[in-house]
XYZ file of C-alpha atoms in Angstrom:
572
model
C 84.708 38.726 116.490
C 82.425 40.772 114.457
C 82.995 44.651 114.116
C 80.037 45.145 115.645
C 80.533 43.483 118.664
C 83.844 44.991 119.481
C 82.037 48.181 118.808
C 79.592 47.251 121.371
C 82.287 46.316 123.684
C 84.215 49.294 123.402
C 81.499 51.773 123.860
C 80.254 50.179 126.937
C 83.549 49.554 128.535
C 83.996 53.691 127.886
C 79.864 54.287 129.143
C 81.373 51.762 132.266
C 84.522 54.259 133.156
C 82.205 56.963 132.833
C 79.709 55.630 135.217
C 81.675 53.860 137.863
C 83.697 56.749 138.581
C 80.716 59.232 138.700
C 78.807 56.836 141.355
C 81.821 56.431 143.129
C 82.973 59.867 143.145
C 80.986 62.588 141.797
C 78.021 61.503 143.299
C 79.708 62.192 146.920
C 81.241 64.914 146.300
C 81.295 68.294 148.435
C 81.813 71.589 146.882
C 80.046 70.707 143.690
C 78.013 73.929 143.393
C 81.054 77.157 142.922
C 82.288 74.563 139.816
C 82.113 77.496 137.558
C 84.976 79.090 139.603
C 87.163 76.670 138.014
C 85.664 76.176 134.759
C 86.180 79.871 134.335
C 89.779 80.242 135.180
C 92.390 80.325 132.298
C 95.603 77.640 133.052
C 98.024 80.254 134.963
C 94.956 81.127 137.078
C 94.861 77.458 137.948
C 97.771 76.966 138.824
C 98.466 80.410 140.940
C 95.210 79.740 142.953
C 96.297 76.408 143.610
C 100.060 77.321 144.546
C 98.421 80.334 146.512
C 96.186 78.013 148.827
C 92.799 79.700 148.229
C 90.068 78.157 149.642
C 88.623 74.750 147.832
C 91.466 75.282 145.461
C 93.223 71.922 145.228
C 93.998 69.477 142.433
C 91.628 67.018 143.270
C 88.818 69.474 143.222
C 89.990 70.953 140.051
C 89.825 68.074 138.307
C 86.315 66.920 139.873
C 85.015 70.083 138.323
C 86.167 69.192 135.090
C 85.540 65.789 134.934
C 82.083 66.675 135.992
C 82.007 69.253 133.118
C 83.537 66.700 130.855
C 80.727 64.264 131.282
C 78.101 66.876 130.482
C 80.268 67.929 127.442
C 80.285 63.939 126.515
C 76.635 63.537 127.112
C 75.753 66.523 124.809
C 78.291 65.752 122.061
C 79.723 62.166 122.258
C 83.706 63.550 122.611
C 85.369 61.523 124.537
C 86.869 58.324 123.456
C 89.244 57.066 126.546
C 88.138 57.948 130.079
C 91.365 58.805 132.288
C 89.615 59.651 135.423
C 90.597 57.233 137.736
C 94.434 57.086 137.535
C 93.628 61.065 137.149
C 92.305 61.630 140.403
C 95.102 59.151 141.381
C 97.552 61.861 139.677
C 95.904 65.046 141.375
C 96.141 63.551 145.037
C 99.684 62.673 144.421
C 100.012 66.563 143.613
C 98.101 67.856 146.646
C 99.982 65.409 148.592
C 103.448 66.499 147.634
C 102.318 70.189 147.339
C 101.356 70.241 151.097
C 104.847 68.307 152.028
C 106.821 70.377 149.702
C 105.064 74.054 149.490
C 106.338 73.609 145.923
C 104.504 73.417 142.948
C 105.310 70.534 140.355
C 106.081 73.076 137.043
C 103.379 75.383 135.129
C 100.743 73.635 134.733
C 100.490 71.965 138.558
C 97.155 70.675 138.951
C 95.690 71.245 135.494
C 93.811 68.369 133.711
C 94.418 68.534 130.139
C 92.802 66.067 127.312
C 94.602 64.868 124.347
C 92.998 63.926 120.266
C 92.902 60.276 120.514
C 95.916 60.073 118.693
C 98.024 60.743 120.977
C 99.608 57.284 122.869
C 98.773 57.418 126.378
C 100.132 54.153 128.544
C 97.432 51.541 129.563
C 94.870 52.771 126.873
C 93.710 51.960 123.546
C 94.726 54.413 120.436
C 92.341 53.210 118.175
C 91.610 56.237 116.098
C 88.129 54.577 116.051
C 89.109 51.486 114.155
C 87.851 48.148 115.772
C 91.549 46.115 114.384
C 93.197 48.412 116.822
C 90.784 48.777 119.811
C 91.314 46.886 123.167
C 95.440 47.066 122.395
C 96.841 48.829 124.809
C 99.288 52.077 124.329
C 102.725 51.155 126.389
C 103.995 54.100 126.276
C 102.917 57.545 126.589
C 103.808 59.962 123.437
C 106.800 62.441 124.079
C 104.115 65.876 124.365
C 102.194 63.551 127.198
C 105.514 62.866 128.982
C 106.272 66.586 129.126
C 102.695 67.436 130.190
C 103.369 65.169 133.297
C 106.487 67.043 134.124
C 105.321 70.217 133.969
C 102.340 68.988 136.837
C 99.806 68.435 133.782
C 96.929 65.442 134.790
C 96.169 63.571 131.242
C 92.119 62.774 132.151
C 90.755 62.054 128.500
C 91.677 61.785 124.768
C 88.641 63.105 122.185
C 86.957 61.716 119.344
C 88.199 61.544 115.789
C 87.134 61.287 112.156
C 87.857 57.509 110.761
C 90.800 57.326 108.721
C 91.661 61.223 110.326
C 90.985 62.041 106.885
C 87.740 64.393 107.663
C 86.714 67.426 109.140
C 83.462 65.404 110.102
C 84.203 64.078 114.007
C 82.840 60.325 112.939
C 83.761 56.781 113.158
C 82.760 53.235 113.410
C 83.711 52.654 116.996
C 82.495 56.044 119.248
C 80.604 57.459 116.419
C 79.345 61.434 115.964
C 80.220 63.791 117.470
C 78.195 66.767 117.591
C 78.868 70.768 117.685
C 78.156 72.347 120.924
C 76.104 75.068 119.855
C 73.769 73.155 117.036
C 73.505 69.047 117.468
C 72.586 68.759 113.627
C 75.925 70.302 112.309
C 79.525 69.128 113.002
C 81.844 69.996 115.234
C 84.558 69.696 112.690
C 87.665 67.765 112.357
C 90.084 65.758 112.535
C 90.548 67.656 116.340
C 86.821 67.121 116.336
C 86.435 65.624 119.850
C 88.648 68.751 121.581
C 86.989 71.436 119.850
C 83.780 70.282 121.271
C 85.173 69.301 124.743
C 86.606 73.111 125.333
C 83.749 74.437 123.605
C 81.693 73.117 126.456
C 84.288 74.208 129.242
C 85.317 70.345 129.783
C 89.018 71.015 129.329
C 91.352 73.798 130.308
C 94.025 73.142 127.187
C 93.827 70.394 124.972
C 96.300 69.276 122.088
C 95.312 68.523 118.432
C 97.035 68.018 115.466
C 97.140 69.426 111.947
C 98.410 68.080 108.284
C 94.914 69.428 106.514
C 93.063 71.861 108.970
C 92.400 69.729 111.841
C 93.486 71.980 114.651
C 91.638 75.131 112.622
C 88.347 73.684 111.233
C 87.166 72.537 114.844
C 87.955 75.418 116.662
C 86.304 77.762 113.974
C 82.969 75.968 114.206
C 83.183 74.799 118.179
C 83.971 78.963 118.877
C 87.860 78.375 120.410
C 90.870 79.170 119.709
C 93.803 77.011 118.319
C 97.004 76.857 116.772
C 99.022 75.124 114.159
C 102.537 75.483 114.330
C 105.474 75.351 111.892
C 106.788 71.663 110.548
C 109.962 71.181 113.602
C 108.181 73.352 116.406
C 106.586 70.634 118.335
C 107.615 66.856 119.301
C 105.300 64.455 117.424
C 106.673 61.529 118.834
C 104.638 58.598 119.644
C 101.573 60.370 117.883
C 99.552 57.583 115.877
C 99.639 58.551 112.043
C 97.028 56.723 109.733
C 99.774 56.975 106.838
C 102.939 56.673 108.272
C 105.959 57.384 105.951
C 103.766 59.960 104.399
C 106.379 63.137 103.823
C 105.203 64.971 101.382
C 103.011 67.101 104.005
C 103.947 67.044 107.798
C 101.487 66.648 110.351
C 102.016 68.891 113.312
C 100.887 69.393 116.760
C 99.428 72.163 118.581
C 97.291 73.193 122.028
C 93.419 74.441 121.746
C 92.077 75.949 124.270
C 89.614 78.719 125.561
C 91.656 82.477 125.370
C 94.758 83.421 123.389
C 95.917 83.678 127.018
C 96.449 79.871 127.213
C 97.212 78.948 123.709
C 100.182 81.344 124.150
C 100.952 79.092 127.045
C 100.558 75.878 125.802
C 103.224 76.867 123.089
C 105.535 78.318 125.578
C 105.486 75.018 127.561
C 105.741 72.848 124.031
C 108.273 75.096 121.753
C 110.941 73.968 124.146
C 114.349 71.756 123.671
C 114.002 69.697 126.579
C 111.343 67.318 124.695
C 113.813 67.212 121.727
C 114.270 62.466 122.283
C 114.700 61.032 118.887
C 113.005 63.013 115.894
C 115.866 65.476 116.420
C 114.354 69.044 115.987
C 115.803 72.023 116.347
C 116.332 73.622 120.138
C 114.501 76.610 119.285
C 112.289 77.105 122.735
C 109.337 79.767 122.520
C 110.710 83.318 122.504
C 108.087 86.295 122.633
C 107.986 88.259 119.317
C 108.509 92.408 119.779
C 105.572 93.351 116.937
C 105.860 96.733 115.266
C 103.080 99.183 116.843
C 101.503 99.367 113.361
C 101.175 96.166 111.776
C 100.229 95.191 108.017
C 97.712 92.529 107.660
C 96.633 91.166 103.948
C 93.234 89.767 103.766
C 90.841 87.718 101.727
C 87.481 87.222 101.926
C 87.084 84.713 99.627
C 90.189 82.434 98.342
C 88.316 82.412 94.771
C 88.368 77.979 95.096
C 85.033 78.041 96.834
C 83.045 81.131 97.574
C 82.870 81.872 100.675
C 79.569 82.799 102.594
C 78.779 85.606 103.523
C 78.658 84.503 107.571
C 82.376 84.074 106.855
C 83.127 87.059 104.666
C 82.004 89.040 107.502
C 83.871 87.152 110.231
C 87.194 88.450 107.749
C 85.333 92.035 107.247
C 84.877 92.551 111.324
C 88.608 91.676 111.904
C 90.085 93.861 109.384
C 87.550 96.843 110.193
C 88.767 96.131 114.136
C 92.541 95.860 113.293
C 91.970 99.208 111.124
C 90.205 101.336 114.135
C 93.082 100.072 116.646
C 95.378 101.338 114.174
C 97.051 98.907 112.014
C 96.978 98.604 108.147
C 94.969 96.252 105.972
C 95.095 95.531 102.469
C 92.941 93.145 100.499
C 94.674 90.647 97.813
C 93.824 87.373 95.988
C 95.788 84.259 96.707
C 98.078 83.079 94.332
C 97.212 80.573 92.028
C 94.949 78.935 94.712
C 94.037 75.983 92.330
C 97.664 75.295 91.873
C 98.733 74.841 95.778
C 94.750 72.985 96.234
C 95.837 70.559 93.062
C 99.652 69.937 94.743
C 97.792 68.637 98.021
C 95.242 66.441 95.980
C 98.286 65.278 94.115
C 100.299 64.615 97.183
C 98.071 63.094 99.499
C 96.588 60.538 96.848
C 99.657 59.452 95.557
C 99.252 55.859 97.150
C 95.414 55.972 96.151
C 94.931 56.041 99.469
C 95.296 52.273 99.965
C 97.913 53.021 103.111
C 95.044 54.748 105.213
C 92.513 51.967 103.961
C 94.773 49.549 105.024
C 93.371 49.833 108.684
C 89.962 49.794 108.068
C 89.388 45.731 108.201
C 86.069 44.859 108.475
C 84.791 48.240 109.233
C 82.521 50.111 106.773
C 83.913 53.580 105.510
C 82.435 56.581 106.342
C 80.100 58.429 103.957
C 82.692 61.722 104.527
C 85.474 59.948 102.485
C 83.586 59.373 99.560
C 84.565 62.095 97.212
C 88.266 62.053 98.659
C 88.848 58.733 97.689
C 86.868 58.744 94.763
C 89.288 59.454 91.834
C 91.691 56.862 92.770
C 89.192 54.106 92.555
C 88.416 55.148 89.130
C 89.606 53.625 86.066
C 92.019 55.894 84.688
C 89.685 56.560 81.632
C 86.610 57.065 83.501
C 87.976 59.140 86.015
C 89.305 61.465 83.038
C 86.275 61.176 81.107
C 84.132 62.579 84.092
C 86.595 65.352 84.388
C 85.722 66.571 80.627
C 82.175 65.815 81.025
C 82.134 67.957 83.966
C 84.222 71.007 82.631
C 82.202 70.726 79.366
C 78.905 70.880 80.742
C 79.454 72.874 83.805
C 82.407 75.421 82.818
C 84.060 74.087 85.943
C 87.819 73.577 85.784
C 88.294 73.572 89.188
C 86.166 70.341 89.891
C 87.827 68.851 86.956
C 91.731 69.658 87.668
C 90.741 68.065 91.247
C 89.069 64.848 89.556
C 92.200 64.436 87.102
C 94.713 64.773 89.945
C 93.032 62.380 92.732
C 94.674 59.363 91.421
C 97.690 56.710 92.331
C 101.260 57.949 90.767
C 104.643 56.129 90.533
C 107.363 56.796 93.036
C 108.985 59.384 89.880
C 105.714 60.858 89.544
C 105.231 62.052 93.213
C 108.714 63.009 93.325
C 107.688 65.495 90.699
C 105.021 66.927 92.577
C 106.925 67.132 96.074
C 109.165 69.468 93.457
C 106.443 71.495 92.212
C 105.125 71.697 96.184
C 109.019 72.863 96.887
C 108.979 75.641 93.758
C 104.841 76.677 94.521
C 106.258 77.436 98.358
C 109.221 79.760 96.419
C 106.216 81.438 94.344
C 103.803 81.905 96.992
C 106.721 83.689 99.295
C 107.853 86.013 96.660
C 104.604 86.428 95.729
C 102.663 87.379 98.921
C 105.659 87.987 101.644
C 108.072 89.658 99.769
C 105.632 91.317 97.515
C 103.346 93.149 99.776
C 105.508 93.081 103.076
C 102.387 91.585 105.177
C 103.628 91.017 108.993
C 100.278 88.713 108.812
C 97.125 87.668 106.654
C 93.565 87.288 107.835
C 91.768 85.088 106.201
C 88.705 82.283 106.086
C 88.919 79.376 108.069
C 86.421 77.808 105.122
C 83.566 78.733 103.005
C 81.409 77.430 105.408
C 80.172 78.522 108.923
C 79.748 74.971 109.767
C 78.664 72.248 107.904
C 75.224 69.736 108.884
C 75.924 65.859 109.366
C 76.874 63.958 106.197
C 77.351 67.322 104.272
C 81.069 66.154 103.567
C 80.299 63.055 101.485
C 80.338 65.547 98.285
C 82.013 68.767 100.363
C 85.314 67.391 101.330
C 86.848 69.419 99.538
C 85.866 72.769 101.543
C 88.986 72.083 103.252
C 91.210 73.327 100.913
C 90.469 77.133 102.925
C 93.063 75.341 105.483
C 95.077 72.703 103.570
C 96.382 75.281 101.336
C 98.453 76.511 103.929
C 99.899 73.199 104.825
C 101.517 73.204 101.334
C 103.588 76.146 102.236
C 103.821 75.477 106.008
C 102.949 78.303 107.310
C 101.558 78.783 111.409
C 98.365 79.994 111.676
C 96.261 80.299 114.834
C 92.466 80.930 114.659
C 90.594 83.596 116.852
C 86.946 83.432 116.899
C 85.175 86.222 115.868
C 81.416 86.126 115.819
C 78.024 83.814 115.224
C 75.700 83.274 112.483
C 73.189 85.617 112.411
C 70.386 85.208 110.007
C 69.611 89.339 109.817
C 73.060 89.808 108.497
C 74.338 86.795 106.630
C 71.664 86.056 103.957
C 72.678 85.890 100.738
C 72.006 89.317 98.888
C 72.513 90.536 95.275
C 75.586 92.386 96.143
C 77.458 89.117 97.717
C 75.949 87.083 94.440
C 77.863 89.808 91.559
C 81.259 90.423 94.526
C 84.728 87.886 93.854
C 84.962 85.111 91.818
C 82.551 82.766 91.852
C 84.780 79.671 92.160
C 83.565 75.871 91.445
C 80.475 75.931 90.235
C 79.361 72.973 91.159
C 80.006 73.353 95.227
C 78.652 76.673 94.584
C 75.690 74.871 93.681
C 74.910 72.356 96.138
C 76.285 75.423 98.834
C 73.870 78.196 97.655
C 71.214 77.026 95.288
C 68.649 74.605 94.547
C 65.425 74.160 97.237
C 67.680 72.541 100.206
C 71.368 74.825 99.890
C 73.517 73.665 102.155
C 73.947 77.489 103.446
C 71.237 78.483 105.796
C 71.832 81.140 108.110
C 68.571 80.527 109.976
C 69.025 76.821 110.858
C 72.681 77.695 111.340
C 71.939 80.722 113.871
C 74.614 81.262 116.740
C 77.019 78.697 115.541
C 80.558 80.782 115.732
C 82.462 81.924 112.919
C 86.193 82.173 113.005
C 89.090 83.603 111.137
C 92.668 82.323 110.388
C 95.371 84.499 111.636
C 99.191 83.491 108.867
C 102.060 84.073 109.431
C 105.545 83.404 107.828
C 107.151 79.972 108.766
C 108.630 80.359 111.946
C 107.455 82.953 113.042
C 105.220 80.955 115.443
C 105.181 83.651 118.105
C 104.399 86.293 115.938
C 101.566 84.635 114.852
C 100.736 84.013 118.779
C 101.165 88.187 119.114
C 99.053 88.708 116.587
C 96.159 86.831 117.316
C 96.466 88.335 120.491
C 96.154 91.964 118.836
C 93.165 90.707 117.058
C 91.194 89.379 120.105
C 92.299 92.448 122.166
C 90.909 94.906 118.942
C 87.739 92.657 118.436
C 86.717 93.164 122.290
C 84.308 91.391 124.109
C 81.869 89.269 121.849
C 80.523 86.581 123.797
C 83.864 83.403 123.710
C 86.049 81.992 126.131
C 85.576 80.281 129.430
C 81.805 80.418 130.786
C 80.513 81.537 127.210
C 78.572 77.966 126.589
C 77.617 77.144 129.973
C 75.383 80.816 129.488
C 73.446 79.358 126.404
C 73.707 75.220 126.766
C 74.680 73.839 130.145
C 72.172 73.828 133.006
């Protein structure tokens, strides 16, 4: 069968889930119009309303609301890959059902529907990552962080869109296709979490789990205006979540919740940090334990990480947190990250070590997105070609970042990448001494990219504006990201002084970003699409990191995010 009729298939059997259930269902039912009372409640409230009987406040009706939500979030965006509906409303009944017999709630999260990245294996449905070789085969099995959802009283009702190849922060692929941001349907809604930063943008998911080896629980949730978090390598049980490279050590992929307030990414690690999902990968017992944080805190900063310049939309996002943290009275001190092109160069060395060819493995007869272009690039280069366009390019355009990145993207022998999983291992030493022990930093704010957001296609030569979030996937560190404002064109233009500030980074992204008739930076097409900041920590100190981006939403007050904010400005 051609790819492009199991592409057809597979998007109508998904428009066919979508549209049975809502005749069936939606269509008839009662109680339709106070939805926002539910689509405005953070998890606990959920479940407390529900184990406290209020009126309309049942399972079943939560999950109508959101599945109702979830279908105008998937109608605006494209999210949703598998539809989970009707063995969800199965689930909910079920827990209204035992709930009335028992007077007993099933665990923490009774009654709330939760969606999953497609990744995730979920029993009776496909986990094709949007690759037609591995659509219409069944899961038969759900992943260990799905098991524990159930037993906590958690309804699985959807898994969310992905990048092909989960290799992108561009939500796109040959089987469901774009997704779109919430707030601007030219521009992105990030990635590789693509489809769940959109979906909670929208209010079409309480909590929703990601994952992260590169930025893919930060990137989304920065551009979609939520909040996230990526724990440390060994906090969370990633079994039975589909990897594109599996075997690939050299940098972990993790798991984490996104979701809507700090409130309920603070739960969704409580209820995931824990020793009772331990099964085979054999992690550490170390369940979530709240972090006592000094009443003063010290926070290092960046505004730029001196790789890419950063706009000035997200220099400001950094610039509003730190003058917040300083007026609620904790220090902040600015410093440059250490040898930046170092740590970006160990990641380009790392993750192309195979040229790629394990990840293209799965792509059969599908065409390859435009977004990997440049990533894969170097390795499909003859050896002198690719190094001859690295001197061209630092010759003519004084840019040694571009070429160190060029020279490094290639395929290296098993010796070779043991040498750079070394240099990873020493640059981790380095960048502790160097930033931890050196400044005594309880935390760091800093860019989630150079970017507010990037327009469709943007990433086929701008892949590597990731490196704002890779680079702390080198040195493992957990980071959650608090959203802080929006694009606004009176204040983010560029301006002399932001043109002579920091180091002006690769020229030639600076380029294509700032200059020329079309710049990829506009402020006024990119007006009210949120900007978001990365909160660091030290590795494991997950729930420091968790207290800490709670001190920064607390300081940065109200400002227009969380549940309700999109349904104000998008929904009808």
């Amino acid at each position: 069968m051609a790819w492009k009729d199991v592409v057809q298939r597979k998007q109508a059997d998904r428009e066919r889930r979508v549209r049975d259930f809502a005749a069936k269902e939606l269509a008839s039912a009662s109680d339709a119009d106070p939805d926002m009372r539910f689509l405005t409640a953070t998890v606990s409230e959920i479940v407390k309303r529900i184990e406290q009987r209020e009126d309309g406040w049942t399972a079943v009706n939560v999950l109508l609301a959101y599945i109702r939500r979830a279908t105008l979030a998937h109608e605006n965006t494209n999210c949703l890959t598998e539809i989970l509906y009707k063995e969800a409303l199965e689930e909910a009944h079920e827990l209204d059902r035992e709930f009335a017999r028992t007077k007993k709630i099933k665990g923490p999260l009774h009654g709330v529907p939760i969606s999953f990245k497609d990744n995730f294996h979920i029993k009776g449905h496909d986990t094709s990552l949007g690759f037609t070789k591995w659509s219409f085969k069944t899961s038969e099995e759900d992943a260990e962080l799905v098991q524990h959802i159930r037993s906590l009283g958690g309804i699985p009702f959807v898994k969310t869109n992905v990048p092909q190849f989960l290799l992108s922060f561009e939500c796109n692929n040959p089987v469901f296709g774009r997704t779109t941001n919430p707030w601007n349907e030219k521009y992105t809604s990030g990635g590789s979490s693509g489809g769940e930063g959109a979906l909670l943008a929208c209010d079409g998911s309480p909590l929703g789990f990601g994952s992260d080896i590169g930025g893919s629980l930060r990137i989304p949730a920065s551009y979609c205006g939520i909040y996230s978090f990526k724990p440390s390598i060994g906090r969370v049980n990633t079994g039975g979540m589909r990897a594109t490279a599996p075997g690939f050590e050299s940098l972990i992929a993790v798991a984490g919740p996104m979701a809507r307030s700090v409130e309920d990414v603070e739960l969704g690690c409580k209820l995931i940090f824990n020793d009772t999902i331990n099964g085979p990968q054999n992690l550490p017992a170390v369940p979530y334990k709240d972090a006592a944080l000094p009443e003063k805190l010290k926070f290092g900063y960046y505004k730029s990480d001196g790789l890419i310049k950063a706009s000035p939309a997200c220099q400001r996002a950094v610039q509003e947190s730190v003058d917040a943290l300083r007026k609620a009275g904790h220090e902040c001190v600015e410093f440059e990250f250490p040898d930046i092109l170092e740590c970006t160069r160990l990641f380009v060395a790392l993750t192309s070590a195979d040229g790629y060819s394990t990840l293209l493995s799965h792509k059969g007869p599908d065409p390859k997105d435009s977004s990997l272009f440049l990533v894969t690039l170097g390795p499909s280069l003859p050896g002198w070609l690719r190094r001859l366009a690295a001197t061209l390019v630092e010759l003519a355009k004084d840019d040694k970042i571009f070429a160190t990145l060029m020279r490094n993207s290639r395929v290296r022998s098993v010796r070779e990448k043991m040498v750079e999983a070394h240099k990873r291992d020493e640059y981790r030493k380095f960048f502790y001494r160097e930033v931890w022990d050196k400044f005594g930093f309880d935390g760091i704010i800093a860019p989630v990219q150079a970017m507010p957001c990037l327009p469709h296609k943007a990433t086929t030569t701008l892949s590597p504006l990731a490196a704002a979030t890779f680079i702390y996937n080198v040195v493992d560190q957990p980071i959650g990201v608090v959203p802080v404002t929006r694009v606004q064109a009176d204040k983010d233009a560029l301006t002399d002084e932001w043109r002579s500030s920091g180091a002006p980074g690769s020229v030639i992204f600076s380029e294509e970003l700032y200059q020329g008739k079309s710049p990829v930076y506009d402020p006024a097409a990119m007006e009210g699409i949120p900007v978001g900041v990365q909160v660091v920590g030290k590795s494991w100190e997950d729930e420091k990191v968790v207290g800490m981006m709670r001190v920064l939403d607390e300081a940065l007050g109200s400002r227009g995010f969380g549940p309700g904010s999109w349904n104000s400005s998008k929904a009808p």
